[in-house]
Amino acid sequence: MLYSVICTDTADYIHWQSELLEYSWSKVNQPGKLVRLVACSSDDELPRHRYAQVIRTNPSSVDPVTGDGYIPYNRLYSFRQWLEEQEPSGTVLILDPDCIFRKPVLTEVVPGSPVGQHWVYFGLPEKVRAAIETHSDVAIDSIQPFTWPALIHTDDLRALMPRWIELTSLIRTQSSGWESDMFALIVAAAELGLEFELGNT
């Protein structure tokens, strides 16, 4: 199974982006399921979609240990909750809600063979580099410049989640960087020895 997954909250501007993504997903006849994980309270009304499976997740934009408010935490905790509660098995296509499909993605990956978007303008800010060197033994040169859209097997995503979450908090605490979750992912992958095939989507 190929799951195209976006993680959002209930903001209006996120909803119209999600609807456009859904429209493009339908127009290209993308195989698999389109899943929208929505971080919101039980009192909030879930958005409705024609094709996407909408799943409520717990709002988690604040680090439970440090109290740091950082919206991308929602993505990490939503993924973890989805993996634990829904138990999906197969390929996950990680997307942002402002992505669109130009053609169907037909590639399904096996464990140990993920594919990621080449992070074209990749660079490590000084504070981020210092945080990585403080909290990880990974060699800086072994870190791959990838980001999402990315294709990853659910087994690999499950293996990444604990360290991805932990490193995001550590890097945020030391650097206050907005892209801390993105840097944390590539470091967690390097620590796990998970090598991504780099592409352009």
PDB file of C-alpha atoms in Angstrom:
ATOM      1  CA  MET A   1       0.000   0.000   0.000  1.00  0.00           C
ATOM      2  CA  LEU A   2       1.186   3.520  -0.812  1.00  0.00           C
ATOM      3  CA  TYR A   3       0.044   6.183   1.642  1.00  0.00           C
ATOM      4  CA  SER A   4       0.295   9.845   0.608  1.00  0.00           C
ATOM      5  CA  VAL A   5       0.324  11.615   3.970  1.00  0.00           C
ATOM      6  CA  ILE A   6       0.073  15.234   5.060  1.00  0.00           C
ATOM      7  CA  CYS A   7       0.078  16.513   8.631  1.00  0.00           C
ATOM      8  CA  THR A   8      -1.913  19.670   9.338  1.00  0.00           C
ATOM      9  CA  ASP A   9      -3.955  21.582  11.845  1.00  0.00           C
ATOM     10  CA  THR A  10      -7.353  23.181  11.162  1.00  0.00           C
ATOM     11  CA  ALA A  11      -6.168  26.558   9.843  1.00  0.00           C
ATOM     12  CA  ASP A  12      -8.193  27.816   6.847  1.00  0.00           C
ATOM     13  CA  TYR A  13      -5.164  28.417   4.643  1.00  0.00           C
ATOM     14  CA  ILE A  14      -3.967  24.872   5.315  1.00  0.00           C
ATOM     15  CA  HIS A  15      -7.382  23.523   4.323  1.00  0.00           C
ATOM     16  CA  TRP A  16      -7.447  25.083   0.873  1.00  0.00           C
ATOM     17  CA  GLN A  17      -3.890  23.864   0.283  1.00  0.00           C
ATOM     18  CA  SER A  18      -5.013  20.391   1.315  1.00  0.00           C
ATOM     19  CA  GLU A  19      -7.995  20.565  -1.029  1.00  0.00           C
ATOM     20  CA  LEU A  20      -5.754  21.518  -3.959  1.00  0.00           C
ATOM     21  CA  LEU A  21      -3.414  18.658  -3.117  1.00  0.00           C
ATOM     22  CA  GLU A  22      -6.395  16.309  -2.956  1.00  0.00           C
ATOM     23  CA  TYR A  23      -7.654  17.573  -6.333  1.00  0.00           C
ATOM     24  CA  SER A  24      -4.273  16.950  -7.961  1.00  0.00           C
ATOM     25  CA  TRP A  25      -4.030  13.526  -6.262  1.00  0.00           C
ATOM     26  CA  SER A  26      -7.362  12.605  -7.839  1.00  0.00           C
ATOM     27  CA  LYS A  27      -6.603  14.073 -11.279  1.00  0.00           C
ATOM     28  CA  VAL A  28      -3.422  12.024 -11.730  1.00  0.00           C
ATOM     29  CA  ASN A  29      -5.124   8.863 -10.437  1.00  0.00           C
ATOM     30  CA  GLN A  30      -2.536   8.449  -7.728  1.00  0.00           C
ATOM     31  CA  PRO A  31      -2.559   4.869  -6.418  1.00  0.00           C
ATOM     32  CA  GLY A  32      -3.038   4.124  -2.750  1.00  0.00           C
ATOM     33  CA  LYS A  33      -4.600   6.212  -0.007  1.00  0.00           C
ATOM     34  CA  LEU A  34      -4.468   9.939   0.673  1.00  0.00           C
ATOM     35  CA  VAL A  35      -4.285  10.546   4.420  1.00  0.00           C
ATOM     36  CA  ARG A  36      -4.641  13.884   6.198  1.00  0.00           C
ATOM     37  CA  LEU A  37      -3.574  13.816   9.834  1.00  0.00           C
ATOM     38  CA  VAL A  38      -5.195  16.754  11.608  1.00  0.00           C
ATOM     39  CA  ALA A  39      -3.783  17.858  14.954  1.00  0.00           C
ATOM     40  CA  CYS A  40      -6.731  19.316  16.847  1.00  0.00           C
ATOM     41  CA  SER A  41      -8.708  18.984  20.028  1.00  0.00           C
ATOM     42  CA  SER A  42     -11.744  16.742  20.348  1.00  0.00           C
ATOM     43  CA  ASP A  43     -13.933  19.878  20.318  1.00  0.00           C
ATOM     44  CA  ASP A  44     -12.720  20.964  16.882  1.00  0.00           C
ATOM     45  CA  GLU A  45     -14.683  19.922  13.817  1.00  0.00           C
ATOM     46  CA  LEU A  46     -12.627  17.814  11.468  1.00  0.00           C
ATOM     47  CA  PRO A  47     -12.307  19.080   7.895  1.00  0.00           C
ATOM     48  CA  ARG A  48     -14.141  17.082   5.265  1.00  0.00           C
ATOM     49  CA  HIS A  49     -12.662  15.694   2.077  1.00  0.00           C
ATOM     50  CA  ARG A  50     -14.028  13.790  -0.851  1.00  0.00           C
ATOM     51  CA  TYR A  51     -11.102  11.403  -1.215  1.00  0.00           C
ATOM     52  CA  ALA A  52      -8.726  11.869   1.701  1.00  0.00           C
ATOM     53  CA  GLN A  53      -9.011   9.845   4.869  1.00  0.00           C
ATOM     54  CA  VAL A  54      -9.068  12.434   7.670  1.00  0.00           C
ATOM     55  CA  ILE A  55      -7.682  11.305  11.022  1.00  0.00           C
ATOM     56  CA  ARG A  56      -7.708  13.353  14.213  1.00  0.00           C
ATOM     57  CA  THR A  57      -4.426  13.394  16.135  1.00  0.00           C
ATOM     58  CA  ASN A  58      -3.566  15.006  19.426  1.00  0.00           C
ATOM     59  CA  PRO A  59      -2.383  18.626  19.137  1.00  0.00           C
ATOM     60  CA  SER A  60       1.298  18.537  20.107  1.00  0.00           C
ATOM     61  CA  SER A  61       2.925  21.787  19.020  1.00  0.00           C
ATOM     62  CA  VAL A  62       4.604  22.245  22.419  1.00  0.00           C
ATOM     63  CA  ASP A  63       7.512  20.085  23.533  1.00  0.00           C
ATOM     64  CA  PRO A  64       6.310  18.210  26.635  1.00  0.00           C
ATOM     65  CA  VAL A  65       9.749  18.432  28.271  1.00  0.00           C
ATOM     66  CA  THR A  66      11.046  21.899  27.397  1.00  0.00           C
ATOM     67  CA  GLY A  67       7.749  23.730  26.838  1.00  0.00           C
ATOM     68  CA  ASP A  68       9.073  24.960  23.500  1.00  0.00           C
ATOM     69  CA  GLY A  69       6.308  26.010  21.117  1.00  0.00           C
ATOM     70  CA  TYR A  70       7.119  24.815  17.608  1.00  0.00           C
ATOM     71  CA  ILE A  71       4.357  23.969  15.137  1.00  0.00           C
ATOM     72  CA  PRO A  72       6.337  21.226  13.308  1.00  0.00           C
ATOM     73  CA  TYR A  73       6.170  19.094  16.468  1.00  0.00           C
ATOM     74  CA  ASN A  74       2.607  18.373  15.308  1.00  0.00           C
ATOM     75  CA  ARG A  75       3.975  16.512  12.280  1.00  0.00           C
ATOM     76  CA  LEU A  76       6.223  14.305  14.377  1.00  0.00           C
ATOM     77  CA  TYR A  77       3.670  13.390  17.024  1.00  0.00           C
ATOM     78  CA  SER A  78       0.935  12.940  14.408  1.00  0.00           C
ATOM     79  CA  PHE A  79       3.108  10.494  12.490  1.00  0.00           C
ATOM     80  CA  ARG A  80       3.917   8.605  15.679  1.00  0.00           C
ATOM     81  CA  GLN A  81       0.265   8.400  16.699  1.00  0.00           C
ATOM     82  CA  TRP A  82      -0.826   7.291  13.227  1.00  0.00           C
ATOM     83  CA  LEU A  83       1.808   4.568  13.109  1.00  0.00           C
ATOM     84  CA  GLU A  84       0.892   3.321  16.587  1.00  0.00           C
ATOM     85  CA  GLU A  85      -2.890   3.452  16.306  1.00  0.00           C
ATOM     86  CA  GLN A  86      -3.600   2.759  12.617  1.00  0.00           C
ATOM     87  CA  GLU A  87      -0.698   0.331  12.109  1.00  0.00           C
ATOM     88  CA  PRO A  88      -0.215   1.093   8.398  1.00  0.00           C
ATOM     89  CA  SER A  89       2.112  -1.139   6.414  1.00  0.00           C
ATOM     90  CA  GLY A  90       3.772  -0.149   3.158  1.00  0.00           C
ATOM     91  CA  THR A  91       5.223   2.974   1.586  1.00  0.00           C
ATOM     92  CA  VAL A  92       4.638   6.430   3.022  1.00  0.00           C
ATOM     93  CA  LEU A  93       4.902   9.425   0.714  1.00  0.00           C
ATOM     94  CA  ILE A  94       5.599  12.306   3.099  1.00  0.00           C
ATOM     95  CA  LEU A  95       4.179  15.552   1.737  1.00  0.00           C
ATOM     96  CA  ASP A  96       3.511  19.113   2.795  1.00  0.00           C
ATOM     97  CA  PRO A  97      -0.050  20.344   2.217  1.00  0.00           C
ATOM     98  CA  ASP A  98       1.199  22.899  -0.325  1.00  0.00           C
ATOM     99  CA  CYS A  99       2.506  20.140  -2.612  1.00  0.00           C
ATOM    100  CA  ILE A 100       0.631  19.105  -5.738  1.00  0.00           C
ATOM    101  CA  PHE A 101       0.818  16.022  -7.944  1.00  0.00           C
ATOM    102  CA  ARG A 102       1.927  16.608 -11.531  1.00  0.00           C
ATOM    103  CA  LYS A 103       1.952  12.894 -12.280  1.00  0.00           C
ATOM    104  CA  PRO A 104       1.320   9.743 -10.265  1.00  0.00           C
ATOM    105  CA  VAL A 105       4.015   8.468  -7.947  1.00  0.00           C
ATOM    106  CA  LEU A 106       4.237   4.770  -8.653  1.00  0.00           C
ATOM    107  CA  THR A 107       7.371   3.877  -6.705  1.00  0.00           C
ATOM    108  CA  GLU A 108       6.935   1.766  -3.610  1.00  0.00           C
ATOM    109  CA  VAL A 109       9.971   1.205  -1.423  1.00  0.00           C
ATOM    110  CA  VAL A 110      11.121  -1.671   0.730  1.00  0.00           C
ATOM    111  CA  PRO A 111      12.665  -1.338   4.177  1.00  0.00           C
ATOM    112  CA  GLY A 112      16.145   0.145   3.990  1.00  0.00           C
ATOM    113  CA  SER A 113      15.660   1.824   0.588  1.00  0.00           C
ATOM    114  CA  PRO A 114      13.999   5.240   1.096  1.00  0.00           C
ATOM    115  CA  VAL A 115      13.923   8.004  -1.497  1.00  0.00           C
ATOM    116  CA  GLY A 116      14.078  11.702  -0.646  1.00  0.00           C
ATOM    117  CA  GLN A 117      13.943  15.054  -2.366  1.00  0.00           C
ATOM    118  CA  HIS A 118      17.430  16.503  -2.783  1.00  0.00           C
ATOM    119  CA  TRP A 119      17.770  19.478  -0.417  1.00  0.00           C
ATOM    120  CA  VAL A 120      19.228  21.744  -3.080  1.00  0.00           C
ATOM    121  CA  TYR A 121      20.290  24.713  -0.945  1.00  0.00           C
ATOM    122  CA  PHE A 122      21.334  22.614   2.016  1.00  0.00           C
ATOM    123  CA  GLY A 123      23.687  24.080   4.570  1.00  0.00           C
ATOM    124  CA  LEU A 124      24.230  23.696   8.285  1.00  0.00           C
ATOM    125  CA  PRO A 125      23.920  26.965  10.216  1.00  0.00           C
ATOM    126  CA  GLU A 126      26.621  27.321  12.846  1.00  0.00           C
ATOM    127  CA  LYS A 127      24.231  26.806  15.791  1.00  0.00           C
ATOM    128  CA  VAL A 128      22.670  23.749  14.176  1.00  0.00           C
ATOM    129  CA  ARG A 129      26.082  22.221  13.472  1.00  0.00           C
ATOM    130  CA  ALA A 130      27.078  22.827  17.085  1.00  0.00           C
ATOM    131  CA  ALA A 131      23.885  21.191  18.307  1.00  0.00           C
ATOM    132  CA  ILE A 132      24.452  18.136  16.120  1.00  0.00           C
ATOM    133  CA  GLU A 133      28.051  17.804  17.285  1.00  0.00           C
ATOM    134  CA  THR A 134      26.877  18.103  20.901  1.00  0.00           C
ATOM    135  CA  HIS A 135      24.065  15.578  20.745  1.00  0.00           C
ATOM    136  CA  SER A 136      25.130  13.063  18.090  1.00  0.00           C
ATOM    137  CA  ASP A 137      28.199  11.011  17.273  1.00  0.00           C
ATOM    138  CA  VAL A 138      27.341  11.013  13.582  1.00  0.00           C
ATOM    139  CA  ALA A 139      30.016  12.303  11.214  1.00  0.00           C
ATOM    140  CA  ILE A 140      28.873  15.564   9.663  1.00  0.00           C
ATOM    141  CA  ASP A 141      30.079  14.379   6.247  1.00  0.00           C
ATOM    142  CA  SER A 142      27.784  11.361   6.432  1.00  0.00           C
ATOM    143  CA  ILE A 143      24.633  13.483   6.686  1.00  0.00           C
ATOM    144  CA  GLN A 144      22.650  13.385   3.455  1.00  0.00           C
ATOM    145  CA  PRO A 145      20.979  16.573   2.175  1.00  0.00           C
ATOM    146  CA  PHE A 146      17.436  15.264   1.700  1.00  0.00           C
ATOM    147  CA  THR A 147      13.990  16.466   2.634  1.00  0.00           C
ATOM    148  CA  TRP A 148      10.409  15.747   1.711  1.00  0.00           C
ATOM    149  CA  PRO A 149       8.618  14.823  -0.492  1.00  0.00           C
ATOM    150  CA  ALA A 150      10.085  11.503   0.537  1.00  0.00           C
ATOM    151  CA  LEU A 151       9.196   7.843   0.155  1.00  0.00           C
ATOM    152  CA  ILE A 152       9.890   5.642   3.157  1.00  0.00           C
ATOM    153  CA  HIS A 153       8.670   2.271   4.315  1.00  0.00           C
ATOM    154  CA  THR A 154       6.553   2.255   7.463  1.00  0.00           C
ATOM    155  CA  ASP A 155       9.126   0.010   9.174  1.00  0.00           C
ATOM    156  CA  ASP A 156      11.846   2.615   8.635  1.00  0.00           C
ATOM    157  CA  LEU A 157       9.597   5.486   9.672  1.00  0.00           C
ATOM    158  CA  ARG A 158       8.754   3.694  12.923  1.00  0.00           C
ATOM    159  CA  ALA A 159      12.447   3.155  13.582  1.00  0.00           C
ATOM    160  CA  LEU A 160      13.201   6.835  12.943  1.00  0.00           C
ATOM    161  CA  MET A 161      10.423   8.399  15.005  1.00  0.00           C
ATOM    162  CA  PRO A 162      11.873   8.239  18.540  1.00  0.00           C
ATOM    163  CA  ARG A 163      15.200   9.753  17.594  1.00  0.00           C
ATOM    164  CA  TRP A 164      13.636  12.193  15.112  1.00  0.00           C
ATOM    165  CA  ILE A 165      11.469  13.573  17.904  1.00  0.00           C
ATOM    166  CA  GLU A 166      14.307  13.641  20.430  1.00  0.00           C
ATOM    167  CA  LEU A 167      16.775  15.342  18.100  1.00  0.00           C
ATOM    168  CA  THR A 168      14.233  17.947  17.034  1.00  0.00           C
ATOM    169  CA  SER A 169      13.885  19.010  20.664  1.00  0.00           C
ATOM    170  CA  LEU A 170      17.641  19.015  21.251  1.00  0.00           C
ATOM    171  CA  ILE A 171      18.435  21.001  18.108  1.00  0.00           C
ATOM    172  CA  ARG A 172      15.598  23.467  18.789  1.00  0.00           C
ATOM    173  CA  THR A 173      16.761  24.006  22.371  1.00  0.00           C
ATOM    174  CA  GLN A 174      20.299  24.840  21.304  1.00  0.00           C
ATOM    175  CA  SER A 175      19.694  26.649  18.012  1.00  0.00           C
ATOM    176  CA  SER A 176      16.084  27.946  18.074  1.00  0.00           C
ATOM    177  CA  GLY A 177      16.053  27.152  14.355  1.00  0.00           C
ATOM    178  CA  TRP A 178      12.807  26.921  12.393  1.00  0.00           C
ATOM    179  CA  GLU A 179      14.028  23.935  10.341  1.00  0.00           C
ATOM    180  CA  SER A 180      15.113  21.930  13.402  1.00  0.00           C
ATOM    181  CA  ASP A 181      12.804  19.037  12.527  1.00  0.00           C
ATOM    182  CA  MET A 182      14.267  18.845   9.023  1.00  0.00           C
ATOM    183  CA  PHE A 183      17.839  18.771  10.331  1.00  0.00           C
ATOM    184  CA  ALA A 184      16.837  16.264  13.012  1.00  0.00           C
ATOM    185  CA  LEU A 185      15.454  13.890  10.382  1.00  0.00           C
ATOM    186  CA  ILE A 186      18.643  13.724   8.343  1.00  0.00           C
ATOM    187  CA  VAL A 187      20.763  13.228  11.454  1.00  0.00           C
ATOM    188  CA  ALA A 188      18.458  10.493  12.762  1.00  0.00           C
ATOM    189  CA  ALA A 189      18.638   8.765   9.373  1.00  0.00           C
ATOM    190  CA  ALA A 190      22.449   8.949   9.388  1.00  0.00           C
ATOM    191  CA  GLU A 191      22.583   7.505  12.909  1.00  0.00           C
ATOM    192  CA  LEU A 192      20.337   4.660  11.815  1.00  0.00           C
ATOM    193  CA  GLY A 193      22.483   4.020   8.738  1.00  0.00           C
ATOM    194  CA  LEU A 194      19.477   4.671   6.554  1.00  0.00           C
ATOM    195  CA  GLU A 195      20.694   5.874   3.159  1.00  0.00           C
ATOM    196  CA  PHE A 196      18.247   7.782   0.987  1.00  0.00           C
ATOM    197  CA  GLU A 197      18.295   7.772  -2.780  1.00  0.00           C
ATOM    198  CA  LEU A 198      18.266  11.451  -3.707  1.00  0.00           C
ATOM    199  CA  GLY A 199      15.956  12.685  -6.437  1.00  0.00           C
ATOM    200  CA  ASN A 200      14.024  15.695  -7.664  1.00  0.00           C
ATOM    201  CA  THR A 201      10.237  15.685  -7.551  1.00  0.00           C
TER     202      THR A 201
END
